[in-house]
XYZ file of C-alpha atoms in Angstrom:
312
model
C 116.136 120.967 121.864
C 113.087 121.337 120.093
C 110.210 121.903 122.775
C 106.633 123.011 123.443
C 106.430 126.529 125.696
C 103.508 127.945 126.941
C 104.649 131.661 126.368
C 102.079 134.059 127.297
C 102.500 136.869 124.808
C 99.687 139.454 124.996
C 97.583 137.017 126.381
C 98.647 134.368 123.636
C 99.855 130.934 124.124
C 102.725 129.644 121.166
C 103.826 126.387 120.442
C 107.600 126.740 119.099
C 107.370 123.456 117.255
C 104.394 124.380 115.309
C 104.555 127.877 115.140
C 101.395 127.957 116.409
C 99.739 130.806 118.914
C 96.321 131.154 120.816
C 94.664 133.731 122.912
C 92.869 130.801 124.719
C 94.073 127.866 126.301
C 91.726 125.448 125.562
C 92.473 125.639 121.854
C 95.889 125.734 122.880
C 95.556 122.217 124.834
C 93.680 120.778 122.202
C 96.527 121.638 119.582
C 99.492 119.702 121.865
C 97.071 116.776 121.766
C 96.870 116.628 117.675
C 98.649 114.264 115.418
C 101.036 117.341 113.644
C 102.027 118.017 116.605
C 103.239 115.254 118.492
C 104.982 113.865 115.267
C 107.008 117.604 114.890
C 107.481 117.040 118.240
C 109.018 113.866 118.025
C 110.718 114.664 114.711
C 112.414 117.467 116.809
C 113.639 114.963 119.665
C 115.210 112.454 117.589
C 117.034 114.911 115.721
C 118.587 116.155 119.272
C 119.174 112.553 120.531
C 121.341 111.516 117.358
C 123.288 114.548 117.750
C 124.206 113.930 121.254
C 124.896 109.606 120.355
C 126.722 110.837 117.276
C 129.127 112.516 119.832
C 130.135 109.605 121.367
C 130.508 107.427 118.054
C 133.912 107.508 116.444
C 133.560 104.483 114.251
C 130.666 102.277 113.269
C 130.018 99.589 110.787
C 127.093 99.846 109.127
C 125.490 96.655 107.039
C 122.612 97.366 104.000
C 120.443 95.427 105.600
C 120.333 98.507 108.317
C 122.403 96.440 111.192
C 124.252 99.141 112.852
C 127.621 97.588 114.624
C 130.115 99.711 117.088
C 132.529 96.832 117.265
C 133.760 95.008 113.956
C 134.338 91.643 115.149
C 129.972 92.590 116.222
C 129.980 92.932 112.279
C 131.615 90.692 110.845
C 129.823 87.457 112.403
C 126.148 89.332 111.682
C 127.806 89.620 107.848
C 128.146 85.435 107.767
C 124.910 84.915 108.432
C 122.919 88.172 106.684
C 120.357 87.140 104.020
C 121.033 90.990 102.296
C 122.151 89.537 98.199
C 124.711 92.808 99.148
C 126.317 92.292 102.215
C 129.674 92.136 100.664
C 129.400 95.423 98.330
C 128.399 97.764 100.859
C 130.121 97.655 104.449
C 131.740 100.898 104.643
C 133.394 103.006 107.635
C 131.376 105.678 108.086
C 133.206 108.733 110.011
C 130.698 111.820 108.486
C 128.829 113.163 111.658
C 125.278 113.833 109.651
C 125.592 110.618 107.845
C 125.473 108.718 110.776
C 122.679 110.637 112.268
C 120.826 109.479 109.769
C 121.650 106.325 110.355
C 121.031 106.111 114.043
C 117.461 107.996 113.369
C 116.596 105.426 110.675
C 117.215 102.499 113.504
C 114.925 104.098 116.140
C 112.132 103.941 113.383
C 113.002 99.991 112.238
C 113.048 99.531 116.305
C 109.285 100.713 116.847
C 108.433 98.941 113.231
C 110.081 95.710 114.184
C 106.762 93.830 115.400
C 104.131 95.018 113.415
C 106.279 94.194 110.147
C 107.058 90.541 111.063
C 103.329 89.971 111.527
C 102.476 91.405 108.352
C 105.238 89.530 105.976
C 103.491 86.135 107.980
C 100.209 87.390 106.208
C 101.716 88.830 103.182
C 103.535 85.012 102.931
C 99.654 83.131 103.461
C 98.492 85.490 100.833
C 100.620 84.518 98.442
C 100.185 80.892 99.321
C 96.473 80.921 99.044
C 96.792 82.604 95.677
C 99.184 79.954 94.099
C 96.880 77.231 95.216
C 93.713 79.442 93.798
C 95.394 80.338 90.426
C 97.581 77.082 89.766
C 94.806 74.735 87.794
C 92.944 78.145 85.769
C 96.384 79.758 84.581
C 98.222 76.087 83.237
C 96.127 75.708 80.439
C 95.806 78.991 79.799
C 99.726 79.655 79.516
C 100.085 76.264 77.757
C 98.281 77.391 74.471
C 99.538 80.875 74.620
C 103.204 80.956 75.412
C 104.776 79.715 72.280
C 103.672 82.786 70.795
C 103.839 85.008 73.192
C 107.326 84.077 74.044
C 108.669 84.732 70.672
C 107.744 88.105 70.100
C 108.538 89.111 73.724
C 111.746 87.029 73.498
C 112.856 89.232 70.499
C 111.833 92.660 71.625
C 113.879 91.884 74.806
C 117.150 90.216 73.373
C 116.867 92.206 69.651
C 115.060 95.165 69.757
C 116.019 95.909 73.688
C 119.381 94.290 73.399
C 121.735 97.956 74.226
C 118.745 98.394 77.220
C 121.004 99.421 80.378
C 121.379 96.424 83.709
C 119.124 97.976 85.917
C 122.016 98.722 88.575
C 123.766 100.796 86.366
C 120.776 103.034 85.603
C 120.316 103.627 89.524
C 123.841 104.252 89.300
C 123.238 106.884 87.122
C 120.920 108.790 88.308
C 121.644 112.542 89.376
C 119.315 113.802 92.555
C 119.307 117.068 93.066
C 117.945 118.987 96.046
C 114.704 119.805 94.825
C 114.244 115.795 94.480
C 114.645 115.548 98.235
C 112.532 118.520 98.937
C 109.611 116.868 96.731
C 109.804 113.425 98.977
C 109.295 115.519 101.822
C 106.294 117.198 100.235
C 104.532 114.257 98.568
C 105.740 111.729 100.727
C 108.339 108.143 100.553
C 106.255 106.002 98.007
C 105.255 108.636 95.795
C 108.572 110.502 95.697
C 110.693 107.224 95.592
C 108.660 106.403 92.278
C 108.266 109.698 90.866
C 112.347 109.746 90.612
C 112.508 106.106 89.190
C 109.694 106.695 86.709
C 111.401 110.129 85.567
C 115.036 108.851 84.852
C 113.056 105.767 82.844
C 110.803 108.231 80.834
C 114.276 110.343 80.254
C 115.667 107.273 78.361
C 114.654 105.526 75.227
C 112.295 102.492 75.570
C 114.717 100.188 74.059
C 117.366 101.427 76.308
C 115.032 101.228 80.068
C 116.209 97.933 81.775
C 112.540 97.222 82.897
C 109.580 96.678 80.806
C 105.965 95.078 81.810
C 104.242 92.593 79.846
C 100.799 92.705 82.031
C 99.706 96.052 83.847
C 97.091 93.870 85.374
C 99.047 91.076 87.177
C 102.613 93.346 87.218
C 104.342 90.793 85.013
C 107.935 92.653 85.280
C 110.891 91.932 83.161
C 114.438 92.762 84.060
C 117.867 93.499 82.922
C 120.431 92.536 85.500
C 124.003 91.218 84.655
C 123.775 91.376 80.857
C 120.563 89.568 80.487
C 116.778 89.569 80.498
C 115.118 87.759 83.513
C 111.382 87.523 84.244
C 111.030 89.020 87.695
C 110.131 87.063 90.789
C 107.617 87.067 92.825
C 109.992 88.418 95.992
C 110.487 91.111 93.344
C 114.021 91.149 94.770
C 115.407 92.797 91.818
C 113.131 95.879 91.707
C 113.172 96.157 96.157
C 117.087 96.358 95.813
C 117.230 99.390 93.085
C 114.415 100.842 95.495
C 116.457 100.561 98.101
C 119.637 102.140 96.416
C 117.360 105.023 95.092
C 116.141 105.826 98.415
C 119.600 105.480 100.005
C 120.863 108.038 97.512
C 118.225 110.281 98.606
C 118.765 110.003 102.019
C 122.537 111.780 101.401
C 121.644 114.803 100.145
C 120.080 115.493 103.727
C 123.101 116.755 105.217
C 123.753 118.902 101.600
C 120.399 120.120 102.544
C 121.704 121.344 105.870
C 124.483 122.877 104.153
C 122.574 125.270 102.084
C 120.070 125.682 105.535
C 122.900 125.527 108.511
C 119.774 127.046 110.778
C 117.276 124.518 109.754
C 118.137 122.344 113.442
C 116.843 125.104 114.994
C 113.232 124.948 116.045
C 112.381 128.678 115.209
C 114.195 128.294 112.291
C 111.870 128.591 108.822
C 113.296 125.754 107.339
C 112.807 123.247 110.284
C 110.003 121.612 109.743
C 110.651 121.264 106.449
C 114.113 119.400 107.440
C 111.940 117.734 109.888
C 109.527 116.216 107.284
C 112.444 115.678 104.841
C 114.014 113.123 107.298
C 110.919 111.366 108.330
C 110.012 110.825 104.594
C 113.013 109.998 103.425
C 113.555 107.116 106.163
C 110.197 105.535 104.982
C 107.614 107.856 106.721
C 104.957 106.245 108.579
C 102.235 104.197 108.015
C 102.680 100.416 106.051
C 105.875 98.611 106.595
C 108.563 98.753 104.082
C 107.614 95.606 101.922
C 104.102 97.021 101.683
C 105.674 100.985 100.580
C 107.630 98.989 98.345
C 104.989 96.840 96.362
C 103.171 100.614 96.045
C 106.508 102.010 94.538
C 106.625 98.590 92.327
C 103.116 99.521 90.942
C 104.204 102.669 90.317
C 106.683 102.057 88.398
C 104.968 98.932 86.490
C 101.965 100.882 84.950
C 104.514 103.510 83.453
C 106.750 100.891 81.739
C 104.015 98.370 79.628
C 105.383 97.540 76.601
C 103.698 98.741 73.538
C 102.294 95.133 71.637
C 102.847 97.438 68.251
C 106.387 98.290 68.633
């Protein structure tokens, strides 16, 4: 287990998590009181406690929703009742040790989040409310006069110019992480290396083959191509959060490839450990805003790097 020793080396005091050494011990105490630290720390512990829960796991059922179940008939009833649009398409039986470490460190995070997030989508819902009731009498006339016209020409750049563009499932489906995209979400962080892989497979493809396009930068008017057709985008944005989701997932597997190539990273003195460390914590989410809020930031992202060009 990863843990903080006072070590006095030539009159030198080292933190092992940190790799970090003092000749005085005041500078030492204020250094096990800083943020880096205690998250390392942490990072360090919940690696240790998975490992020893994995050991006792043989089977688990996992939902997409992030419902972890021992028992199936546990499972099965929270699957009747789940709100998650892919309940049915992704219960698997997951046996691979690091996969489910994963798994059980991604719970203890939604477990600390749980509170703070319900509060927030409470707001996030009044928000949304109050700007309805605001925008409602400005925007009808508005959209009245304009949308004939604007509807054609959007209507055939979609469903003529757009009409070979690829469902937006498929082009998660086909996108090829490699290690180095891991590596950069732990360097730059969840939101901005979640969106920096979306918006590089889009740019990689023509723009009459990307299955997303924006009308208006300003007000993130998204269109999307799901099942064959061209849909306006809600306001749950429920396509774009589930191909998030399923990008991030896919991300999260190449940890244990990771610890393939670095079987030594697990240990603290190890070089590559806090780099494993910050790989997990980012690829789970990170900290900071709840997951709807990291998701409207990845959403934003992605919008201002797909606006559709008026003069196609």
């Amino acid at each position: 287990m990863a843990s903080t020793k006072s070590l006095k080396i030539d009159k030198k005091y080292y933190c092992e998590s940190c790799y970090y050494s003092t000749c005085k011990l005041t500078d030492y105490n204020k250094h096990i009181s800083t943020e880096k630290h205690k998250k390392y720390q942490n990072a360090s512990k919940l690696l240790v406690n998975a490992s020893e829960k994995s050991t006792e796991i043989q089977n688990t059922f996992i939902c997409e929703c992030g419902k972890i179940y021992k028992h199936d008939s546990s499972f099965y009833r929270h699957k009747k009742v789940c709100n998650n649009e892919n309940t049915n398409e992704v219960i698997n039986k997951i046996n691979d040790k690091d996969e489910l470490i994963l798994m059980l460190i991604k719970q203890n995070f939604e477990i600390t989040k749980e509170n703070s997030e319900f509060k927030n989508l409470m707001m996030e819902q009044q928000n949304i409310m109050i700007k309805v009731i605001e925008n409602g009498t400005t925007n009808h006339s508005h959209n009245t006069t304009n949308s004939h016209n604007k509807s054609f020409n959007l209507q055939f750049f979609l469903n003529e110019t757009c009409k070979d563009a690829m469902n937006i499932m498929d082009f998660v489906d086909s996108i090829k992480l490699q290690l180095s995209d891991l590596e950069k979400v732990g360097d730059i962080g969840y939101v901005d290396g979640i969106s920096n892989i979306i918006v590089k497979n889009l740019n990689a493809l023509e723009v009459e083959k990307r299955p997303v396009h924006c009308t208006d930068k300003k007000r993130e008017v998204l269109y999307i191509k799901d099942e064959n057709k061209w849909e306006k985008e809600d306001e749950e944005r429920k396509k774009l959060r589930k191909a998030i989701k399923r990008v991030a997932g896919k991300n999260q597997r190449l940890i244990p490839k990771f610890k393939e190539a670095h079987p030594d990273c697990i240990k603290a003195a190890s070089r590559f450990s806090d780099q494993y460390n910050k790989m997990i914590i980012e690829s789970m989410g990170g900290s900071g805003d709840n997951d709807l809020e990291k998701e409207d930031k990845i959403i934003r992202n992605i919008s201002k790097n797909v606006v559709i060009n008026k003069n196609i």
